[in-house]
XYZ file of C-alpha atoms in Angstrom:
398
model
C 238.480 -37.944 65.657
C 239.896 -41.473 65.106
C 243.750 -42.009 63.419
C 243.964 -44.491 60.779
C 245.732 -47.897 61.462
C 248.015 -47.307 58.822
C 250.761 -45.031 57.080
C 249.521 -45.885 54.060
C 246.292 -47.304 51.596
C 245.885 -48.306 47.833
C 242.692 -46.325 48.031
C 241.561 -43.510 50.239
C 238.069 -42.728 50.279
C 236.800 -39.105 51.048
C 232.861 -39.597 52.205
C 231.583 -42.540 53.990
C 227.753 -41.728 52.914
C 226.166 -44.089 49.838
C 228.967 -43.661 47.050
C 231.646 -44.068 49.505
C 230.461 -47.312 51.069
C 229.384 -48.121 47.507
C 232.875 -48.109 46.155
C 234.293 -49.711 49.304
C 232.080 -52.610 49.433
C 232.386 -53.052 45.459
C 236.338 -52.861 45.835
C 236.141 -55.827 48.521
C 233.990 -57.647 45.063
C 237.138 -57.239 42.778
C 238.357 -60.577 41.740
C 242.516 -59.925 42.297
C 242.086 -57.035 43.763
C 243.771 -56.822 47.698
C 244.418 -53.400 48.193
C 243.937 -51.702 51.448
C 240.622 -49.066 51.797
C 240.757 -46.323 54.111
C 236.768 -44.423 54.181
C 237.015 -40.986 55.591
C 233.603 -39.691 56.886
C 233.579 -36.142 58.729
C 230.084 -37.254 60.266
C 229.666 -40.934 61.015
C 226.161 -40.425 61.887
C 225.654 -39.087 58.135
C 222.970 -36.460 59.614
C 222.934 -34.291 56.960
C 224.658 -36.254 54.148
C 222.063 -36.680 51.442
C 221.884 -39.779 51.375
C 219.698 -39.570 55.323
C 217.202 -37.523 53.283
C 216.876 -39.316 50.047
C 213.062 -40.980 48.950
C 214.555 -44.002 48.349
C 213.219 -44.181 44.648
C 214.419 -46.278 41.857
C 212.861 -45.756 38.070
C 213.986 -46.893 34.762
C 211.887 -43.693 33.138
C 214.906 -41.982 32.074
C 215.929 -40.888 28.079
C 219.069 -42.172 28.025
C 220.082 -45.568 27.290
C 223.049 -45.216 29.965
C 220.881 -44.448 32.978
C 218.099 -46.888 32.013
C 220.655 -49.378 32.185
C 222.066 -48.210 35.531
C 218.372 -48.580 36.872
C 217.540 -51.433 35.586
C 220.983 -52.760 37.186
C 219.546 -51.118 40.574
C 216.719 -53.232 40.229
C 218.279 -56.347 40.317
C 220.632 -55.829 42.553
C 217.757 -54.901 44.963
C 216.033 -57.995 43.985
C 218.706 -60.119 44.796
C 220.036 -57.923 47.669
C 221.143 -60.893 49.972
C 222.678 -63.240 47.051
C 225.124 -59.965 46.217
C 225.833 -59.587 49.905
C 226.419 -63.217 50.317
C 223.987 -65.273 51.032
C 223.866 -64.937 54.995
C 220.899 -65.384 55.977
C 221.447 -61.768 58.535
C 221.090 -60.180 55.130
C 217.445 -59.200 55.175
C 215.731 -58.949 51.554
C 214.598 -55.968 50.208
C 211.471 -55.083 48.648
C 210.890 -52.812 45.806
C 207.520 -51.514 46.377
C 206.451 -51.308 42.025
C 203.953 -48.632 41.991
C 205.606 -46.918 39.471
C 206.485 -43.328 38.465
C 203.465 -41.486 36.554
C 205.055 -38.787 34.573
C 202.269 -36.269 33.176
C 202.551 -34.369 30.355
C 200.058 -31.013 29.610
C 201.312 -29.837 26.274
C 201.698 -31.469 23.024
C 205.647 -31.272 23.239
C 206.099 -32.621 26.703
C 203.749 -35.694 25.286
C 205.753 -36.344 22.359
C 209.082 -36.595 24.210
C 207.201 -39.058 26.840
C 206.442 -41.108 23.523
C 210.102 -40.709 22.623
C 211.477 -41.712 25.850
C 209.211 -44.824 26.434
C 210.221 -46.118 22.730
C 213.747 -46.022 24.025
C 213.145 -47.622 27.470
C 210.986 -50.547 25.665
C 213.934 -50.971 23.033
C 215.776 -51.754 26.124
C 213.072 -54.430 28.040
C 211.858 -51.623 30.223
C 207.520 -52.149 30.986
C 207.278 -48.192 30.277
C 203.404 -48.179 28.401
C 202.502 -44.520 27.099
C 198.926 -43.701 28.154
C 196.603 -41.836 26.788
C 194.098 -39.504 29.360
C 191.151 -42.211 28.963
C 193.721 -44.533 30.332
C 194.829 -42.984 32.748
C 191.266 -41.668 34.196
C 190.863 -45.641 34.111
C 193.435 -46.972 35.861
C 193.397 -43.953 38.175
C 190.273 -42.285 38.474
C 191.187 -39.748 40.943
C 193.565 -37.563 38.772
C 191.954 -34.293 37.721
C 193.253 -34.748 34.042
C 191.736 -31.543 32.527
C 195.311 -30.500 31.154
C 196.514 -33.715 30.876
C 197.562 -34.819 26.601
C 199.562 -37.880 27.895
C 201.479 -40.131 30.468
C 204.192 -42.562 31.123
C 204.048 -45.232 33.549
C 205.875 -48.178 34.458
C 204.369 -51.027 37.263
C 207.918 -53.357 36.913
C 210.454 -52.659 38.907
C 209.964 -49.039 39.235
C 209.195 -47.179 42.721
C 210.323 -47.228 46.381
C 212.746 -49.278 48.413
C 214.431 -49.172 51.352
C 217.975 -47.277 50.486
C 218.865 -47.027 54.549
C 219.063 -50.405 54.947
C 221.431 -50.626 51.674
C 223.617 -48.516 53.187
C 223.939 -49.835 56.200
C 225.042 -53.448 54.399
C 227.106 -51.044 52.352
C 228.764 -49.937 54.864
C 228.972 -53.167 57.261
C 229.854 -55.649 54.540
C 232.606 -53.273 53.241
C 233.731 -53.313 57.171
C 233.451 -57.093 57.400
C 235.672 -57.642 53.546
C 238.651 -55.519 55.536
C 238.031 -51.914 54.582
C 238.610 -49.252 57.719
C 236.344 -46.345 58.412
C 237.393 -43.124 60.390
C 235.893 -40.378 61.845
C 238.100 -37.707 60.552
C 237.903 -34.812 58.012
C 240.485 -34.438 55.616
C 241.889 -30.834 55.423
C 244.705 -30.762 52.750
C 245.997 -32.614 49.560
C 249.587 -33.232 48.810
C 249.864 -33.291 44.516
C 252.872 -33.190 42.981
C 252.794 -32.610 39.003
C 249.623 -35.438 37.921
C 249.240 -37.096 41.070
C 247.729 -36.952 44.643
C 250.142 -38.490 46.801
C 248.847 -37.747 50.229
C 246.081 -36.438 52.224
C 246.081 -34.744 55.742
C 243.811 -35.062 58.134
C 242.372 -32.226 60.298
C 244.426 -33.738 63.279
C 247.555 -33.295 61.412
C 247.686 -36.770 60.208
C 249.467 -37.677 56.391
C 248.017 -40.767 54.629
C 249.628 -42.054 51.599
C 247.450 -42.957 48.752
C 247.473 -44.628 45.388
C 244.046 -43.547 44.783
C 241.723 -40.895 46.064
C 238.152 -41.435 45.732
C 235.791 -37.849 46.040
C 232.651 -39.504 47.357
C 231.613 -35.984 49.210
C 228.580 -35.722 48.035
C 227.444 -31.670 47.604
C 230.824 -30.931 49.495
C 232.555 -32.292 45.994
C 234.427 -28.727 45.239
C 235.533 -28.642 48.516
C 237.116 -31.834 48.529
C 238.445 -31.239 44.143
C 239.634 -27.923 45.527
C 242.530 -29.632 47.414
C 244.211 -31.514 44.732
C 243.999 -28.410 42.540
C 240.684 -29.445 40.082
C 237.329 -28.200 39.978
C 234.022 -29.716 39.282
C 230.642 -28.124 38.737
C 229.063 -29.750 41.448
C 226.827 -27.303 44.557
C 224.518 -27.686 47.199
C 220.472 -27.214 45.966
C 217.726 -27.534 48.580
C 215.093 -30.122 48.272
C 211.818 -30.351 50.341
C 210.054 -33.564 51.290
C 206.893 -33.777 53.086
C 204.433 -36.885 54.560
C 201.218 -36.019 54.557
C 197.705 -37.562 55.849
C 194.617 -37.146 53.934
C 191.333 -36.686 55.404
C 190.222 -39.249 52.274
C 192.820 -41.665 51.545
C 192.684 -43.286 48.324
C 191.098 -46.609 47.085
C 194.476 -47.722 45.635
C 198.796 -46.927 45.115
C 199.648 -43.518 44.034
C 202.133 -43.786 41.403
C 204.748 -41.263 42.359
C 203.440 -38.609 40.327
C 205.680 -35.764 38.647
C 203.248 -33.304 37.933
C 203.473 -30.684 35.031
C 203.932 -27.880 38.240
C 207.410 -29.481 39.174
C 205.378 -31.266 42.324
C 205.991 -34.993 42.496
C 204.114 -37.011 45.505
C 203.394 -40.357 45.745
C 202.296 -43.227 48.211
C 204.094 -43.839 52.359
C 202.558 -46.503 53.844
C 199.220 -45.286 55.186
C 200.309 -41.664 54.297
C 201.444 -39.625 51.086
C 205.286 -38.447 50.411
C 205.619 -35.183 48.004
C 208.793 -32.968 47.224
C 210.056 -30.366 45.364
C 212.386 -28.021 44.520
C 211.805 -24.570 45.210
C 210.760 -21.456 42.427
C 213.795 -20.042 43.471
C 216.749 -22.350 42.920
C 219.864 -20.690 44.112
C 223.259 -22.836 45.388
C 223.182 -22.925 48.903
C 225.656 -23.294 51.976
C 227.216 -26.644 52.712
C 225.555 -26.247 56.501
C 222.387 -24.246 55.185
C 219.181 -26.443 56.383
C 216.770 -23.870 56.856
C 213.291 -25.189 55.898
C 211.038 -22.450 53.919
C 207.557 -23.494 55.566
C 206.384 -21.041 52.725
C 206.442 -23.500 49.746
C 203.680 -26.234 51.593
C 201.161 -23.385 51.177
C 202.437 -21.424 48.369
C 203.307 -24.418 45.697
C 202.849 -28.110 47.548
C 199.515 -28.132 48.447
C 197.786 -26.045 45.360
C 199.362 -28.398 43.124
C 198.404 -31.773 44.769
C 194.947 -30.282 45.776
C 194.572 -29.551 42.137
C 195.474 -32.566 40.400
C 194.235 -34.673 42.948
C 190.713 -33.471 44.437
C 190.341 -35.695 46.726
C 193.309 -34.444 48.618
C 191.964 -31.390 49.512
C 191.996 -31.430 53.299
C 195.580 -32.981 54.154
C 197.644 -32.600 56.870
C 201.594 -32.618 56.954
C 203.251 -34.860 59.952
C 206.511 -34.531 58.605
C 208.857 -32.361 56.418
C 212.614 -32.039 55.901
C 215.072 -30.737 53.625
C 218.387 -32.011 52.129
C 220.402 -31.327 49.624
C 221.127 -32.368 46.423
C 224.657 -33.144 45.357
C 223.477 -30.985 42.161
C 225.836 -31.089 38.746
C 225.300 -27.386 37.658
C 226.420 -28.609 33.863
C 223.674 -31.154 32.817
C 222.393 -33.215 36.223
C 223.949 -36.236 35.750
C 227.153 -38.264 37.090
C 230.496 -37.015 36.984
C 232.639 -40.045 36.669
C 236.115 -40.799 36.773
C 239.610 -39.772 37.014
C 240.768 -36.314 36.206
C 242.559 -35.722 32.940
C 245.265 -33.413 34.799
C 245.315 -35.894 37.789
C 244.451 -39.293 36.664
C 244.362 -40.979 40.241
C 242.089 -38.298 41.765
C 238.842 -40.445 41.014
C 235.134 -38.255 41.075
C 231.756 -40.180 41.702
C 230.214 -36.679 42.122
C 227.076 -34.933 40.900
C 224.157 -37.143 41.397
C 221.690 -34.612 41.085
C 218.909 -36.364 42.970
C 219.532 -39.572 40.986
C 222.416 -41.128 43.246
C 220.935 -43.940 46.060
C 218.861 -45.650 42.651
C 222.216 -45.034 40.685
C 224.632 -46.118 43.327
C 224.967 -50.092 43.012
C 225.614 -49.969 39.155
C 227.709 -46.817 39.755
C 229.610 -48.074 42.766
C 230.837 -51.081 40.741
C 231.848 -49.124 38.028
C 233.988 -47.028 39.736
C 235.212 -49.867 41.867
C 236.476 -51.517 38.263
C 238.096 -48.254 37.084
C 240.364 -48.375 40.632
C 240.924 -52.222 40.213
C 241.384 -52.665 36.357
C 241.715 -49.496 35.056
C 238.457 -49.449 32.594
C 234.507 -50.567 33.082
C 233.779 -53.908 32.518
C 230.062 -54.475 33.472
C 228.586 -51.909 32.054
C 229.974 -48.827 29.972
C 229.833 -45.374 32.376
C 232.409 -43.523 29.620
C 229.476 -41.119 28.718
C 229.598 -39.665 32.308
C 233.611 -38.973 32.149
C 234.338 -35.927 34.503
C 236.256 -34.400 32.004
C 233.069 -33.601 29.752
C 232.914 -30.399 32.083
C 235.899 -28.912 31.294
C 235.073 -29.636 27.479
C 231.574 -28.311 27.715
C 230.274 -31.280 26.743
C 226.723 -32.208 28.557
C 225.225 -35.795 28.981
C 221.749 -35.448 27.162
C 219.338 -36.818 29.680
C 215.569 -34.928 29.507
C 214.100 -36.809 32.610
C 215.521 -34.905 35.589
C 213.243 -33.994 38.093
């Protein structure tokens, strides 16, 4: 366990993972801004944090204006990775591999919302083109598309980058602008009427803060619990596995959500695909244990099935994270607490968080440093909508 250098910080930070460097390294962006950072991180090697298991995907195939926004943000920040970081030429580039996501629709009402959503990512400059099944089978003749009434898909700036190397400038850059990481857990809140005013450590350490930032991922009731405030925020498993096929294919596979809930796309020379499981219960902050059950009992029928030509595969790989899953409506919980003002959430990413977290990082960077959004307007995903009841309407979550 490591003891901060000081007494005292403008902002303390609880999570070192994605959001927490996010908002660090954004805060160290703030024209006028100077305050001192302190990032708390109970695992500096970020082993199970989500943000070690994420798929590193980025899409702008979303139904709300808000997120499509946030994406298409995402995208050019990862475009012009080293000109945000500052120019060094140590700053590698990153590429975002543009295979796109394939979303496919087998009923007339899934189709019709697909149309709906693509006339609202196009009103917004996103390449989104709704296909019919001819088109598809064209562009992608090894689909099985018996079932299939429609499909969106998107080839501009939509698929897979690499998010661990984004967190690691995160996370070094932030370092480099002045802001201090510790390994340390905190273990207590000091509030007194509307505001935090300290946090202890588990060593028995009291930091002063102006500002608390909950950037704990699925551990984000844990860390609301100690100033007093609740958030609907819990642990939910998700499986990945990389696969090899006996016959590869001729060409990309779009990252595929398929009607079954089974998404897989292209890794290199092999095949990624994920899911949640039938059963979707809340699980234990520490509970990892991988159900080798769901490869043979949902993964593989469902990619064997739309895909025929993946009939004899072999997995080389599986894990399972979890999601930092917003139990109210799967989408961002955002901002200081009505009761609490300077307890500040950037909670409940719900799978969405490493494409969300440049565009989301800033945001919350500008709420600490000026006390509203400026760059783009995050209001719809105010915390506070949970204890109103109030969900953000977004109908692509996967």
């Amino acid at each position: 366990m490591q003891t901060p250098a000081l007494s005292s910080y403008d902002v303390v930070i609880v999570g070192g993972a994605i959001y927490g460097s996010s908002v660090a390294w954004w805060l160290t962006q703030m024209a006028g801004f100077d305050g001192k950072v302190l990032v708390i991180e109970r695992d500096p090697t970020y082993t199970f944090a989500s943000t070690s298991h994420t798929n590193s995907c980025i899409r702008q195939q979303f139904s709300n204006a808000t997120n499509i926004s946030v994406s298409q943000f995402g995208a050019k920040f990862i475009h012009n990775f080293r000109d945000f970081m500052g120019g060094s030429d140590e700053v590698p580039h990153l590429t975002l591999q543009s295979y796109g996501y394939m979303y496919l629709a087998d009923t007339p009402e899934f189709a019709a919302s697909l149309k709906e959503a693509q006339a609202v990512q196009q009103s917004l400059g996103a390449a989104t083109r709704h296909m019919t099944r001819d088109e598809i089978a064209a562009d992608y003749p090894f689909y099985q598309l018996d079932d299939v009434m429609g499909a969106n898909h998107n080839l501009v700036d939509e698929g897979y980058f690499d998010g661990g190397t984004m967190f690691d400038w995160f996370k070094r850059a932030a370092r480099a602008n002045g802001v201090e990481y510790i390994h340390n857990t905190v273990k207590a809140m000091t509030r007194v009427g509307s505001t935090v005013q300290s946090v202890t450590l588990a060593d028995g350490t009291e930091v002063k803060c102006g500002t608390v930032v909950n950037a704990s991922g699925p551990r984000a009731v844990a860390t609301a619990k100690m100033a007093g405030l609740d958030i609907p925020v819990a642990p939910r498993k998700r499986y990945t596995f990389i696969f090899d096929a006996a016959q590869p294919l001729d060409r990309d596979l779009p990252l595929t959500i398929d009607p079954s809930g089974v998404h897989m796309r292209s890794e290199g020379k092999y095949y990624l695909a994920g899911c949640p499981p039938d059963d979707d219960p809340d699980v234990a902050y520490d509970d990892f244990a991988f159900d080798h059950s769901l490869w043979e009992s949902k993964v593989w029928p469902a990619i064997a099935s739309r895909i025929p030509q993946f009939e004899a595969i072999k997995v080389i790989n599986e894990w399972v994270g979890h999601y930092a899953y917003n139990t109210l409506d799967q989408n961002a919980l955002l901002g200081g607490a009505q009761e609490c003002p300077n307890f500040i959430f950037v909670n409940g990413f719900s799978g969405h968080g490493l494409q969300q977290s440049p565009a989301m990082g800033r945001g919350i960077a500008e709420l600490i440093a000026y006390g509203e959004y400026r760059s783009l307007d995050l209001s719809a995903f105010d915390v506070n909508r949970a204890s109103r009841g109030e969900r953000f309407l977004e109908k692509a979550v996967i």
